[in-house]
Every structure is written in C-alpha cells, then in structure tokens.
Tab-separated table of C-alpha atoms and ligand atoms in Angstrom:
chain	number	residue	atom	x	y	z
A	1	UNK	CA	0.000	0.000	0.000
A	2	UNK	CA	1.267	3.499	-0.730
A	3	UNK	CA	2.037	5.826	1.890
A	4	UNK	CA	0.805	10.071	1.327
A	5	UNK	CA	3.095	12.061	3.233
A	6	UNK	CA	1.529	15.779	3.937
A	7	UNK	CA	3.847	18.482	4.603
A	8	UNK	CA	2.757	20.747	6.987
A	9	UNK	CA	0.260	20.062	10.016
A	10	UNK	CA	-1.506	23.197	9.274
A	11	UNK	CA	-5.613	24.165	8.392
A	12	UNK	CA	-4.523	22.411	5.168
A	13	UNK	CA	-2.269	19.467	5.724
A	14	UNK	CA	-5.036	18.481	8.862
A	15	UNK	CA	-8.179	18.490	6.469
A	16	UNK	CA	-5.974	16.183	4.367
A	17	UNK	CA	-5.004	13.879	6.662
A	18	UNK	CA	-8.783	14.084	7.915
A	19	UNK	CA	-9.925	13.037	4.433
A	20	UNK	CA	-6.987	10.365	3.736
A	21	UNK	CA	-8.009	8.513	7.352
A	22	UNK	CA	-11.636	8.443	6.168
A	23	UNK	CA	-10.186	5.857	3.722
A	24	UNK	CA	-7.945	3.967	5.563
A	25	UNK	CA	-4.936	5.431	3.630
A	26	UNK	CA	-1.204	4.889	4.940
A	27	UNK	CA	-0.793	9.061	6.284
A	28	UNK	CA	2.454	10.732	7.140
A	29	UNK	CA	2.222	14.469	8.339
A	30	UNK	CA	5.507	16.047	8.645
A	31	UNK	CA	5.414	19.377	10.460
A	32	UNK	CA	8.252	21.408	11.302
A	33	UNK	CA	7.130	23.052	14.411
A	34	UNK	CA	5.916	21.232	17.146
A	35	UNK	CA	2.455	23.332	17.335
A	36	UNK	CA	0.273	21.228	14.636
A	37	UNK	CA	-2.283	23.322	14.004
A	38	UNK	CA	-0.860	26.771	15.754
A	39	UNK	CA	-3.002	29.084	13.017
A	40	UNK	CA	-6.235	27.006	13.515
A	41	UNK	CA	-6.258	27.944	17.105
A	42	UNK	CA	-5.048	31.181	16.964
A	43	UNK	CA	-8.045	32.094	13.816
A	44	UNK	CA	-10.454	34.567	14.745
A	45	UNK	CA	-9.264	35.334	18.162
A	46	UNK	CA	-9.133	31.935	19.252
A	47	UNK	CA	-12.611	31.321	18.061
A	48	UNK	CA	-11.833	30.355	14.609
A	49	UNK	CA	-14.147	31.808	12.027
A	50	UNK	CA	-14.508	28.837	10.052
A	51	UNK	CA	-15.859	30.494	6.917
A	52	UNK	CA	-18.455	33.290	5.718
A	53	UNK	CA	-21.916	33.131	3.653
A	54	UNK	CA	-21.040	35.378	1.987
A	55	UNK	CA	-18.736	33.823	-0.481
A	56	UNK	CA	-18.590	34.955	-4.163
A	57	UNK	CA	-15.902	35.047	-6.881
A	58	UNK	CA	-15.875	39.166	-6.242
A	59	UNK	CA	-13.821	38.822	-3.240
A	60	UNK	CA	-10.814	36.651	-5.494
A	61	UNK	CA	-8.286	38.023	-7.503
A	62	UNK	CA	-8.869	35.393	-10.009
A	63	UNK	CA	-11.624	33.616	-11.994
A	64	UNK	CA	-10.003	30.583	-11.869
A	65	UNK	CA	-12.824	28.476	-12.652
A	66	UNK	CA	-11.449	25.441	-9.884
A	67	UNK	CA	-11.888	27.974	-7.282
A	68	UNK	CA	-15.585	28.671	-8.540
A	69	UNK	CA	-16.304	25.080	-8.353
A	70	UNK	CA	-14.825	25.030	-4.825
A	71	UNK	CA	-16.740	27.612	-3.727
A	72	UNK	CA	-19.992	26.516	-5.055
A	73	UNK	CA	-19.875	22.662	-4.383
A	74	UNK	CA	-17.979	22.856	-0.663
A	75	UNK	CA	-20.662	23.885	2.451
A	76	UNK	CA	-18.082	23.750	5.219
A	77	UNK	CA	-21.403	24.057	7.336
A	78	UNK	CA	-22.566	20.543	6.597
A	79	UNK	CA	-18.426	18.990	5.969
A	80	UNK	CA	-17.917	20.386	9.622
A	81	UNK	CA	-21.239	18.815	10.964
A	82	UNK	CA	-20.034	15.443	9.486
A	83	UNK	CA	-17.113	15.796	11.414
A	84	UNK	CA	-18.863	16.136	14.005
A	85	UNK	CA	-18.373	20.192	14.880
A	86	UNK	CA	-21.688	22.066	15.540
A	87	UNK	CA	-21.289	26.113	13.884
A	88	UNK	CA	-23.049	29.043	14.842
A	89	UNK	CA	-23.698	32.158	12.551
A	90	UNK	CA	-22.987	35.531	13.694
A	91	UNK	CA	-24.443	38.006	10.669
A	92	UNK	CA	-22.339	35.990	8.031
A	93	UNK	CA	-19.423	34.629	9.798
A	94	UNK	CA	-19.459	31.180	10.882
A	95	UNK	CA	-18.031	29.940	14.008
A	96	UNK	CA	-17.694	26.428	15.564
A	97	UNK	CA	-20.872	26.002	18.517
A	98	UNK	CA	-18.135	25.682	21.294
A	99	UNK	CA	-16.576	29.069	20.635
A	100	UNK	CA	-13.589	27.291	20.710
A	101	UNK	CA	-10.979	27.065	17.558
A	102	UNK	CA	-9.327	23.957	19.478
A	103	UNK	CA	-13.003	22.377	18.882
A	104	UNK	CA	-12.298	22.284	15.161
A	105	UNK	CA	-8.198	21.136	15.627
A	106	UNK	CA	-9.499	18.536	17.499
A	107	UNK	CA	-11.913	17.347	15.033
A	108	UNK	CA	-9.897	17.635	12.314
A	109	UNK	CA	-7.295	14.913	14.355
A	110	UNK	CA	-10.386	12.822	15.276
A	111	UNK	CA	-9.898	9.725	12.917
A	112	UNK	CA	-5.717	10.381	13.223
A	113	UNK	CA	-5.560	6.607	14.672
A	114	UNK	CA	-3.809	5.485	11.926
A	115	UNK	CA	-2.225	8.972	10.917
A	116	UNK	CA	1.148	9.501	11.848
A	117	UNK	CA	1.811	12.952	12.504
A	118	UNK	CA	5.331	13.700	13.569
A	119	UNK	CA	6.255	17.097	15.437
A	120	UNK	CA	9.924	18.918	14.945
A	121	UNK	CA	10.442	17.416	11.757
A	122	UNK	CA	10.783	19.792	8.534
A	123	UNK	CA	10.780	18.654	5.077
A	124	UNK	CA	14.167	19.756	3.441
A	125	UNK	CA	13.649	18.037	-0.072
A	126	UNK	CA	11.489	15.920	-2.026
A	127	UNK	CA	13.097	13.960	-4.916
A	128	UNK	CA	11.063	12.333	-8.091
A	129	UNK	CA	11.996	8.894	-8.282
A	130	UNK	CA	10.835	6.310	-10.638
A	131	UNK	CA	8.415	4.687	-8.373
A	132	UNK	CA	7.342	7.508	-6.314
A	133	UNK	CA	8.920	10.428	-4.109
A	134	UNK	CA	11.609	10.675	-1.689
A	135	UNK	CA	11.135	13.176	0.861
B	201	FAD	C1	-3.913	35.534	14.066
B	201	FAD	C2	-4.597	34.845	12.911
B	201	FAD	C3	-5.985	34.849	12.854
B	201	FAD	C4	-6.650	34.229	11.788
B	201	FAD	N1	-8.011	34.175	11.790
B	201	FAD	C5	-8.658	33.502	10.805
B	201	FAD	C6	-10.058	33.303	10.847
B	201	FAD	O1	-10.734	33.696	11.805
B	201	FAD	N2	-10.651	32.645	9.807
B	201	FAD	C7	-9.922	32.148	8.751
B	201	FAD	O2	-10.513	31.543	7.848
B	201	FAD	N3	-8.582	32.282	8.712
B	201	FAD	C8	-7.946	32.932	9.711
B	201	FAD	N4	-6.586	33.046	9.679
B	201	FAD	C9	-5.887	32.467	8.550
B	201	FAD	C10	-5.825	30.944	8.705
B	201	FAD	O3	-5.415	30.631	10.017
B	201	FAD	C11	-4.832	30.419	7.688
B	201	FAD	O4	-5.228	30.826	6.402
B	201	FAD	C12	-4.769	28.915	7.685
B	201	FAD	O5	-4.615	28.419	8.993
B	201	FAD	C13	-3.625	28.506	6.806
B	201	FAD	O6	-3.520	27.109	6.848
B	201	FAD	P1	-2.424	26.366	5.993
B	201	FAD	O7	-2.495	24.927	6.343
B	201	FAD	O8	-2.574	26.730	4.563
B	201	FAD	O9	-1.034	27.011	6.419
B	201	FAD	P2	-0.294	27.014	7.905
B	201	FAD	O10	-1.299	27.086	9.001
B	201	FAD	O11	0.711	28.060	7.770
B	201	FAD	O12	0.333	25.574	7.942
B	201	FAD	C14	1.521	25.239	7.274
B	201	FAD	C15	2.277	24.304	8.206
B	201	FAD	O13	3.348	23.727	7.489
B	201	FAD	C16	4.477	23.689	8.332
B	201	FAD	N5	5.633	23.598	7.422
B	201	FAD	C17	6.025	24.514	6.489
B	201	FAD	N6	7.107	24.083	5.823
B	201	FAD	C18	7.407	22.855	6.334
B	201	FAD	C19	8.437	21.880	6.034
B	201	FAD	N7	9.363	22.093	5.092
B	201	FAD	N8	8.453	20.720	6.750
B	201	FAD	C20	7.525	20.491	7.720
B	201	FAD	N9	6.540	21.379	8.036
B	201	FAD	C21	6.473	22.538	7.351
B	201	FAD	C22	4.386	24.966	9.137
B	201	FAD	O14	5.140	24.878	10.335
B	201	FAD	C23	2.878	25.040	9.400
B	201	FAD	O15	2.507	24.368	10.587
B	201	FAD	C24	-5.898	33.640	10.747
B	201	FAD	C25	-4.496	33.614	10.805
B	201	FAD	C26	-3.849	34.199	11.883
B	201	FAD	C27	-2.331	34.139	11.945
C-alpha cells in the first residue's frame, strides 16, 4: 500500500489527513514546528471563524474556474457537521458552537488513529523517483 506524506500540520495538511483517514490510507504528516495546528487555534481570536456566507468570486483576484467550483460545491457548514463540529452564525461569519478554535483542531485529528503525525520534523527536499517520491 502506498504511503501520502503531507507536509505541513496546518488548516490544510489536517483536512488532508482528515480526508486520507476516512479511507484507511497509509498518512504521514511532517510538520516542522511542534504546534500542529498553531493558526487554527489562533483564527479569529481563538474562536476560529470557520468560513463566511457570503462567499462569491468578487472577493478573489482570479476567476479561476477550480476555485468557482470550490466555492460553489464545498458547504463547510454541513463537511464540519459530518465531522462532528456544531457552527453558529454571527451576521455571516461562521463559528464552531463551542466558541472554541481547538473544537475544530481537534476534530480535524479525530480519525488520526492510523495517521502519523510527527512534530519537529521539517521537510528539506522531495526527490522524483521512478516509483514515487523521496522526501
Ligand atoms: C492571528 C490569525 C488569525 C486568523 N483568523 C482567521 C479566521 O478567523 N478565519 C480564517 O478563515 N482564517 C484565519 N486566519 C488564517 C488561517 O489561520 C490560515 O489561512 C490557515 O490556517 C492557513 O492554513 P495552511 O495549512 O494553509 O497554512 P499554515 O497554518 O501556515 O500551515 C503550514 C504548516 O506547514 C508547516 N511547514 C512549512 N514548511 C514545512 C516543512 N518544510 N516541513 C515540515 N513542516 C512545514 C508549518 O510549520 C505550518 O505548521 C488567521 C491567521 C492568523 C495568523
């Protein structure tokens, strides 16, 4: 079976590994620092403002039509539910139930059984090989 490494135990590389465990994949997450997650908890004043309603392509500087199609098809309302996160909705800003940002880190890390996420470990290079990457 082939192993996904994720660089990075940020908003990003956490959603990833989030998705990945859902199947059962082989996960490495490689983060540098040893604060997965640091920018998740300190979002919207340690509340984390998970997203707004009021998404359109006027607020991009781009009409990359994949970020259209991400906007349109992804409610982060209902993904975050799934997960298992109730939200709240202040005017248009959307915050997890709990008030608290470390409610969506720690949802996010939920299924992380078979994740390994290692701490104080930074990428330095990534080489193409012929069956798959060296990092
Ligand atoms: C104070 C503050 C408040 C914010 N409030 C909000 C908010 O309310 N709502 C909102 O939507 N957004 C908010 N943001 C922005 C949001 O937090 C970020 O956009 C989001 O967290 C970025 O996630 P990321 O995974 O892309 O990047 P990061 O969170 O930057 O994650 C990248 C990770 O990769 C690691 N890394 C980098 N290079 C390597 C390497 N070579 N090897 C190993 N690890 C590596 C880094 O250490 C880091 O942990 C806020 C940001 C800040 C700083």
């Amino acid at each position: 079976m082939e192993t996904t490494v994720i660089i990075g135990a940020g908003a990003s590389g956490l959603l990833c590994g989030c998705e990945l465990a859902k199947q059962q994949a082989n996960v490495i997450i490689l983060e540098q620092s040893n604060k997965s997650g640091r920018k998740i908890l300190a979002s919207g004043n340690g509340r984390c403002n998970l997203s707004n309603t009021n998404l359109d392509m006027y607020f991009y500087n781009t009409d990359d039509k994949r970020i259209e199609k991400i906007i349109n098809d992804f409610n982060i309302k209902d993904y975050f539910n799934q997960i298992g996160v109730l939200t709240r909705q202040v005017g248009t800003l959307l915050y997890p139930r709990s008030n608290q940002s470390l409610t969506i880190k720690n949802a996010l890390m939920n299924n992380f059984d078979q994740v390994a996420l290692i701490e104080e470990c930074q990428a330095l290079k990534i080489i193409k090989r012929k069956n798959g990457y060296l990092v």
